[in-house]
């Protein structure tokens, strides 16, 4: 076999190996990926059934209802569109979770359209500062100058 033919054979073998690795990685991610939907997306495309997805938007004002057990809550997620998604979650919510704040919920849609969340992630705006740092806002510079 000529050296030029050997190099071509090795190049083709390397390309096939890289493609096989990419296909395996994509196959593994397909099972673990949770696609993100906004309420407008769900209204346009329908609620995806039978797989984990993430929904996101703003918690509607006055929509948070706590059940008698103390750990189950129901709320409504909306976005700029008139569409909303009713969500039920059982567990402890993050400290930043409140009405009119951003939220991302991961879970599954039920056949009746209710979204049952397994995990809740609260979002804050870009101006958020933890209360501990906010209280020390003016102190930090003066302490460092001492």
XYZ file of N, CA and C in Angstrom, residues 1-14:
42
model
N 0.851 -1.174 0.000
C 0.000 0.000 0.000
C 0.894 1.233 0.000
N 0.565 2.162 -0.866
C 1.363 3.374 -1.002
C 1.118 4.279 0.209
N 2.112 5.093 0.580
C 1.924 6.010 1.726
C 0.738 6.962 1.540
N 0.519 7.406 0.329
C -0.607 8.311 0.076
C -1.934 7.585 0.338
N -2.024 6.343 -0.050
C -3.234 5.548 0.187
C -3.416 5.279 1.673
N -2.301 5.032 2.381
C -2.371 4.818 3.832
C -2.892 6.058 4.552
N -2.416 7.229 4.175
C -2.885 8.473 4.807
C -4.369 8.691 4.545
N -4.788 8.427 3.322
C -6.212 8.569 2.985
C -7.055 7.590 3.795
N -6.580 6.360 3.938
C -7.297 5.359 4.729
C -7.393 5.796 6.195
N -6.289 6.294 6.771
C -6.302 6.765 8.163
C -7.222 7.975 8.338
N -7.229 8.867 7.355
C -8.104 10.043 7.429
C -9.572 9.617 7.423
N -9.908 8.705 6.542
C -11.296 8.217 6.487
C -11.651 7.497 7.790
N -10.749 6.710 8.304
C -10.981 6.009 9.571
C -11.179 7.000 10.722
N -10.409 8.074 10.753
C -10.557 9.092 11.797
C -11.897 9.805 11.680
